[in-house]
Short mmCIF file of C-alpha atoms and ligand atoms in Angstrom, two decimals:
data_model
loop_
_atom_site.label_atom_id
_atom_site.label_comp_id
_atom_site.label_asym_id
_atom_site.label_seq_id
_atom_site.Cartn_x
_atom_site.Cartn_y
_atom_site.Cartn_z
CA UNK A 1 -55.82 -33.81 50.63
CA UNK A 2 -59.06 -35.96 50.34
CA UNK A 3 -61.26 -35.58 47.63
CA UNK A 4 -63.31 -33.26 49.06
CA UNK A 5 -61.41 -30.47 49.56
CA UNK A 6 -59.78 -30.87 46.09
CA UNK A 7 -63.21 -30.12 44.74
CA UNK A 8 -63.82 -27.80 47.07
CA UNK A 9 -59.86 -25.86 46.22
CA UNK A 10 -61.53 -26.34 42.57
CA UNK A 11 -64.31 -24.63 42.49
CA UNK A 12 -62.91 -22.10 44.40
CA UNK A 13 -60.30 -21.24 42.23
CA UNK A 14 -63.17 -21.56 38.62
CA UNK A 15 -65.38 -18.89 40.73
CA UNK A 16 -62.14 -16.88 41.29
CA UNK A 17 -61.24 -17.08 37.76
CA UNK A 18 -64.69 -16.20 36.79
CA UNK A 19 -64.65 -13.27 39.07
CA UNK A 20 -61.16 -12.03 37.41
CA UNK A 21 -62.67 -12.57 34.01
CA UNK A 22 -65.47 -10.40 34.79
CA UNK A 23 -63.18 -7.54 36.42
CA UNK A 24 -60.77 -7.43 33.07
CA UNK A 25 -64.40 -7.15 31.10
CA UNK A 26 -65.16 -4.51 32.91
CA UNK A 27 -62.10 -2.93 33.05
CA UNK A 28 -61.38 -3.30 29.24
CA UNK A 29 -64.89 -1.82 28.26
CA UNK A 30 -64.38 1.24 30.30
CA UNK A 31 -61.28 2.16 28.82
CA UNK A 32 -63.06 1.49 25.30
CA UNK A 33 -65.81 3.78 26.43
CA UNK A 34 -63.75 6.03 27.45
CA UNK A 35 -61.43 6.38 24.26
CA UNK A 36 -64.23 6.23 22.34
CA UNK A 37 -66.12 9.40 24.51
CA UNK A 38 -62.26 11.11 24.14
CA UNK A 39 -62.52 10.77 20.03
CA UNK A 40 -66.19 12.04 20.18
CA UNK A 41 -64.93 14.91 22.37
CA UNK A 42 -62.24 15.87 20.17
CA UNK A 43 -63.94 15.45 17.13
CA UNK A 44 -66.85 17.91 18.41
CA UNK A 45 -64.26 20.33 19.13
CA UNK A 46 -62.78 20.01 16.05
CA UNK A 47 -66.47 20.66 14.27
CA UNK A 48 -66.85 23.99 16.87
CA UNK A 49 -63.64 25.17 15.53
CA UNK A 50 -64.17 24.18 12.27
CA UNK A 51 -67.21 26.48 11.86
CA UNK A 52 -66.33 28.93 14.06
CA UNK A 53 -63.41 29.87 11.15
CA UNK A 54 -65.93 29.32 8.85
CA UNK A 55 -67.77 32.53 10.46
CA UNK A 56 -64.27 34.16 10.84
CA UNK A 57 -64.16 34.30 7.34
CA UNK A 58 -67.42 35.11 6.20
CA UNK A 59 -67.48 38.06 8.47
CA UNK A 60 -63.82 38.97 7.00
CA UNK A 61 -64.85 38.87 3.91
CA UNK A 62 -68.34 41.05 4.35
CA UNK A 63 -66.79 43.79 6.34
CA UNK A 64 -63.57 43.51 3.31
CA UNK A 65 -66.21 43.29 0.63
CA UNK A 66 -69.16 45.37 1.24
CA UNK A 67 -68.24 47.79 4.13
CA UNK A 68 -64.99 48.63 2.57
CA UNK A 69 -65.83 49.85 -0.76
CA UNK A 70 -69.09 51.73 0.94
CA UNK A 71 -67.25 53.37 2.91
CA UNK A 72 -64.39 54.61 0.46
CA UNK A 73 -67.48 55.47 -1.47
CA UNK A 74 -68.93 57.94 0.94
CA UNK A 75 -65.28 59.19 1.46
CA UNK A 76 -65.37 60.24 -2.51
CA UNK A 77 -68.84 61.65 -2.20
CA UNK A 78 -67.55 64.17 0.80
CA UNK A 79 -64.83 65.04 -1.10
CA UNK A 80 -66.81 66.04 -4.06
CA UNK A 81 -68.91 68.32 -1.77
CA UNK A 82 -68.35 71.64 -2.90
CA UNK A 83 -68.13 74.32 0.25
CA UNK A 84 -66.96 77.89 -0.06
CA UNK A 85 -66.82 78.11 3.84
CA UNK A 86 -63.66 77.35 5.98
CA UNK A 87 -65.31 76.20 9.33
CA UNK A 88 -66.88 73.25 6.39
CA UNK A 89 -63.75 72.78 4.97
CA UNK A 90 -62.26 71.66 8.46
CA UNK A 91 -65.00 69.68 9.46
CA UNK A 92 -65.38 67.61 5.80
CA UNK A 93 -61.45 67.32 6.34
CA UNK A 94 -62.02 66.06 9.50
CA UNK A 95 -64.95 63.29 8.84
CA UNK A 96 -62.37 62.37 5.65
CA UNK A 97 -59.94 61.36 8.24
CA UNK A 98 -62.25 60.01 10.55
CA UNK A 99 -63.43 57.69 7.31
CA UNK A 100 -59.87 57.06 6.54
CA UNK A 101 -59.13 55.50 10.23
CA UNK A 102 -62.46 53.49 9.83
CA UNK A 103 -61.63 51.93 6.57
CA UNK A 104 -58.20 50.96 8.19
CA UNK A 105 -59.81 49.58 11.42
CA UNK A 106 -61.79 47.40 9.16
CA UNK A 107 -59.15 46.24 7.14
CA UNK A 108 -57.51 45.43 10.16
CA UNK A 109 -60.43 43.81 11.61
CA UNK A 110 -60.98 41.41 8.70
CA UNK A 111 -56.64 40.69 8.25
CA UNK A 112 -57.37 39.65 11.71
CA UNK A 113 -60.30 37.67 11.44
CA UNK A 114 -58.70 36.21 7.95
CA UNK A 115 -55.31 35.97 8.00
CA UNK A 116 -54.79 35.91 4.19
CA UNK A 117 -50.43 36.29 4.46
CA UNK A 118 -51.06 32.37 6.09
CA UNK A 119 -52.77 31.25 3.34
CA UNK A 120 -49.86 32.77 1.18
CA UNK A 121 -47.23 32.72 2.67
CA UNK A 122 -47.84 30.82 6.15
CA UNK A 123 -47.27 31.33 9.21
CA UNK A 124 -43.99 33.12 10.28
CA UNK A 125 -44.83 35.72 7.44
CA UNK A 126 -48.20 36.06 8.81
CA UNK A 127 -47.00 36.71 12.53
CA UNK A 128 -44.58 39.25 11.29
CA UNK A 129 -47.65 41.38 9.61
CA UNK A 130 -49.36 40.47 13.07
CA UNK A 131 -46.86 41.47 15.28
CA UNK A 132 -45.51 44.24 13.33
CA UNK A 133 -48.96 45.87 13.18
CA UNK A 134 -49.02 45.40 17.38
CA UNK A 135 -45.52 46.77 17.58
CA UNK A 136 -46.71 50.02 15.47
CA UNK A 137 -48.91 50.97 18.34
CA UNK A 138 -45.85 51.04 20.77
CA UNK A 139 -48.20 49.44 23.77
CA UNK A 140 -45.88 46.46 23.86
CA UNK A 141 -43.33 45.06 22.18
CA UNK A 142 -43.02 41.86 20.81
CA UNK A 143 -39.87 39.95 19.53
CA UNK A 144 -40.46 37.36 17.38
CA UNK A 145 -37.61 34.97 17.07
CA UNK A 146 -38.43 32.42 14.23
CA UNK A 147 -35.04 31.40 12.92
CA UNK A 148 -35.77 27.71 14.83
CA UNK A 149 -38.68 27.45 13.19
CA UNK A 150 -39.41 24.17 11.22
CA UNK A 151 -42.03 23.66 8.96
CA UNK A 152 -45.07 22.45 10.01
CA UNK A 153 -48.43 21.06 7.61
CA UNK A 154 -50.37 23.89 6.46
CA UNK A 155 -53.30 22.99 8.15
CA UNK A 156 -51.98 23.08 11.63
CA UNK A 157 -50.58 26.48 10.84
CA UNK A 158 -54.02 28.17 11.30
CA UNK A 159 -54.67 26.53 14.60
CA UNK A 160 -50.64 27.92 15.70
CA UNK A 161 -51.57 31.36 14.77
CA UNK A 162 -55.04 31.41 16.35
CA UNK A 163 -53.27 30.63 19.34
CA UNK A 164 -50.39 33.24 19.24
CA UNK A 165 -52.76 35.74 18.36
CA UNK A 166 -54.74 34.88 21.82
CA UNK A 167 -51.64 34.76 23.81
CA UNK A 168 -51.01 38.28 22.46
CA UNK A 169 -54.45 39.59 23.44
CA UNK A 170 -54.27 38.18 26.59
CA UNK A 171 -51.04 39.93 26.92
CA UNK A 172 -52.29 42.95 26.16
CA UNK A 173 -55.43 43.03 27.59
CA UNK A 174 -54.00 41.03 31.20
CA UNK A 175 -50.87 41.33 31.27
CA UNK A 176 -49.32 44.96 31.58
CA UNK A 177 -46.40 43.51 30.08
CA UNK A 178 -43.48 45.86 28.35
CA UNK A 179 -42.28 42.74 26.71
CA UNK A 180 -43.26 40.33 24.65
CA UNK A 181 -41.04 37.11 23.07
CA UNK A 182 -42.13 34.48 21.05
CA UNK A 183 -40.43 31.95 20.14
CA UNK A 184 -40.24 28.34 18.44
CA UNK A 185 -37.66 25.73 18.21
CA UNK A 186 -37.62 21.70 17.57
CA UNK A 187 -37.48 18.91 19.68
CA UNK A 188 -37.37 14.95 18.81
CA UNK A 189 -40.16 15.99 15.92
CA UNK A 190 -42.22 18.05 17.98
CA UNK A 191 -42.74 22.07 17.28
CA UNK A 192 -42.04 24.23 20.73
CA UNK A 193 -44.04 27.32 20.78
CA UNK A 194 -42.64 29.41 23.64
CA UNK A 195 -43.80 32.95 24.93
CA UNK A 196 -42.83 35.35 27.67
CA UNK A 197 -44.06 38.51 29.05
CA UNK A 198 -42.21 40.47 31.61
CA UNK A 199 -46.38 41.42 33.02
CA UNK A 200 -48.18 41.02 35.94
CA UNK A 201 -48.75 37.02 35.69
CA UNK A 202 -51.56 35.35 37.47
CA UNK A 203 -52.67 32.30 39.36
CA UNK A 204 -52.74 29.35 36.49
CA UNK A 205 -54.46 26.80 38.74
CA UNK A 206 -57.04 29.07 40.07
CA UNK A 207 -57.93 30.93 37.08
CA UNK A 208 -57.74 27.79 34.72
CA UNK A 209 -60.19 25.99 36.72
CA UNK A 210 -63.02 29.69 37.94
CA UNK A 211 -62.30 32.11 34.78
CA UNK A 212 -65.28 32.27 32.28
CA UNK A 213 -63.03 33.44 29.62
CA UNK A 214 -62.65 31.63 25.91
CA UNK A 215 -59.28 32.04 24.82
CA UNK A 216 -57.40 29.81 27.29
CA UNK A 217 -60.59 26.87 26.78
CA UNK A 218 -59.54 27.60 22.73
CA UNK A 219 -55.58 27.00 23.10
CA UNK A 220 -56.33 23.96 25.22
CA UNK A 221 -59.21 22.66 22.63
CA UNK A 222 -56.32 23.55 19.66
CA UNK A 223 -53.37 22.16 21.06
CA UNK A 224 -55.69 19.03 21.95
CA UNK A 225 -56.68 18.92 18.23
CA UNK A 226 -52.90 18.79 17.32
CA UNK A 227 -52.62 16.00 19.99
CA UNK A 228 -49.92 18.36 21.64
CA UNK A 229 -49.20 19.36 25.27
CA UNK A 230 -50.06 23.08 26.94
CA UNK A 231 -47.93 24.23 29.74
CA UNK A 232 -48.82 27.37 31.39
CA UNK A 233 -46.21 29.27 34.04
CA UNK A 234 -46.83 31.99 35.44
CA UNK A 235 -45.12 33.75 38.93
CA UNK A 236 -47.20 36.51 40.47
CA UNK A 237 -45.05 40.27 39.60
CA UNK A 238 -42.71 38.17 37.06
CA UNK A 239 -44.59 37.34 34.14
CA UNK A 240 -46.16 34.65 32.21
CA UNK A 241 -44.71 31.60 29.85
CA UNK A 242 -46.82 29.56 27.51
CA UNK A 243 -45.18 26.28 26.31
CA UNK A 244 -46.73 24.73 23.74
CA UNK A 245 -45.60 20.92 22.08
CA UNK A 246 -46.85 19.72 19.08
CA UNK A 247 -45.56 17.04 16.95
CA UNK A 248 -44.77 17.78 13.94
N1 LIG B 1 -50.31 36.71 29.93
C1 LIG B 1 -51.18 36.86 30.94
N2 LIG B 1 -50.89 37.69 31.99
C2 LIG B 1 -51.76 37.85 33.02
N3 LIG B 1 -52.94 37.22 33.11
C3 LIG B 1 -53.29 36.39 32.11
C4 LIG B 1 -52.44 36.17 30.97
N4 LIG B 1 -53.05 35.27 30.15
C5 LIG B 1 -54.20 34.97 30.74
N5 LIG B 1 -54.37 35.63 31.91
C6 LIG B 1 -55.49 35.48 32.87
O1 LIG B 1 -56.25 34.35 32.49
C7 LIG B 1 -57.61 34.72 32.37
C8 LIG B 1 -58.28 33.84 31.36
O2 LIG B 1 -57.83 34.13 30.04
P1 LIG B 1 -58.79 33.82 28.83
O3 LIG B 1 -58.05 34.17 27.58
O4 LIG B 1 -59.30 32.44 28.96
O5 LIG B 1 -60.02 34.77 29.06
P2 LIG B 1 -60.13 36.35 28.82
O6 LIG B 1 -58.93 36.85 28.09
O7 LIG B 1 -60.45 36.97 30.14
O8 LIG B 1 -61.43 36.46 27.89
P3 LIG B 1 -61.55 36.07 26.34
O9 LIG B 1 -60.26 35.43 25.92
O10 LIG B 1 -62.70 35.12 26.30
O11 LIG B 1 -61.79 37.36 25.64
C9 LIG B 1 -57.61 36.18 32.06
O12 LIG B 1 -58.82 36.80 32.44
C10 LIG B 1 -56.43 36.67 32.90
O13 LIG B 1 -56.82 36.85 34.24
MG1 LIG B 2 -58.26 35.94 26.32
#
């Protein structure tokens, strides 16, 4: 090899070196950028959820606070009407009750919105009230089986129930499902969640990536917050699982 072509093999291999240098640049400052857009993501999520329980519980705590007590209020004052007619009797007897089922729709309403039993007690207390409330209106039933379940930080609790309480709407409201299970159990430090419904189920795939709905786009937004993992199976005429991983 003459000197020529040594320089030549040289400079050859600087501009490939160069050229390498400048691919791993690039390469390393896209996956920066793109960590750092997947923080900003999740932390906007987290500020959307964040106040959107914020509202939760303000509007708990109005329709708890001030349309409550109104309400038992006008109950009292309808009472104290004094009629001497029968036909008056049955209709004041019949807007009491009507009051009566509106002050426990409301109450319901805002235990809904504002779970206090989690606060209190947490979460497998809370889902009992839930569920057992559900259960009362013999649409469904659901079995909760929470003898597996380990304890998890307080502040993740909220973001479990929020999303137990939209896999139960969706079962109701979707599903036409008899059954209901829920389920948790541990794995190498990681909380399971499981559910299954005995419904209709539906096309994951397709529905995941057309339906305008909220509640799926909030279990995927919470489980991402809890940097866990969302599995969704369902078989059309055989039901629906939801498998959610979260470490503990
Ligand atoms: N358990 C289920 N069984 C059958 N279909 C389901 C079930 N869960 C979800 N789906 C389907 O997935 C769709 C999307 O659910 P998602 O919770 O995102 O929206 P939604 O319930 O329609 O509206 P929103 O939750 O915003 O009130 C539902 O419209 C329904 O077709
Ligand atoms: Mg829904």
């Amino acid at each position: 090899m003459d000197e020529q072509q040594q320089n030549f093999y040289n400079e050859v291999l600087i501009v490939v070196l160069l050229i390498g240098v400048i691919i791993i640049y690039f390469v390393v400052t896209i996956i920066r950028y793109h960590r750092r857009y997947i923080k900003l993501q999740r932390e906007r999520i987290l500020a959307e959820i964040t106040i959107q329980e914020n509202e939760r519980k303000r509007i708990a705590n109005d329709l708890h606070d001030s349309l409550g007590p109104l309400l038992s209020s006008v109950k009292l004052n309808i009472n104290s009407v004094d009629v001497h007619n029968e036909g008056d009797e049955k209709l004041i007897d019949k807007a009491g009750k009507h009051i009566d089922e509106i002050i426990k729709s409301i109450r319901q309403i805002s235990h809904n919105l504002l779970p206090n039993t989690l606060e209190r007690k947490g979460l497998i207390e809370a889902l009992r009230e839930f569920t057992r409330h559900i259960n009362e209106e013999k649409i469904i039933r659901i079995q909760l089986h929470e003898k597996a379940y380990p304890q998890i930080a307080k502040e993740k609790e909220i973001h479990i129930f929020r999303m137990i309480q939209e896999i139960v709407n969706n079962t109701i409201k979707h599903a036409g499902a008899k059954n209901l299970q829920i389920g948790f159990s541990e794995e190498e430090n990681n909380i399971l969640i499981l559910t299954k419904d005995d419904g209709v189920g539906f096309d994951v795939k397709k529905i995941r990536a057309t339906s305008g709905g909220l509640g799926l786009k909030s279990i995927e937004s919470r489980t991402e917050i809890l940097n866990g993992k969302l599995v969704i199976e369902s078989e059309l005429e055989k039901g629906t699982s939801y498998i959610i991983k979260i470490p503990l």
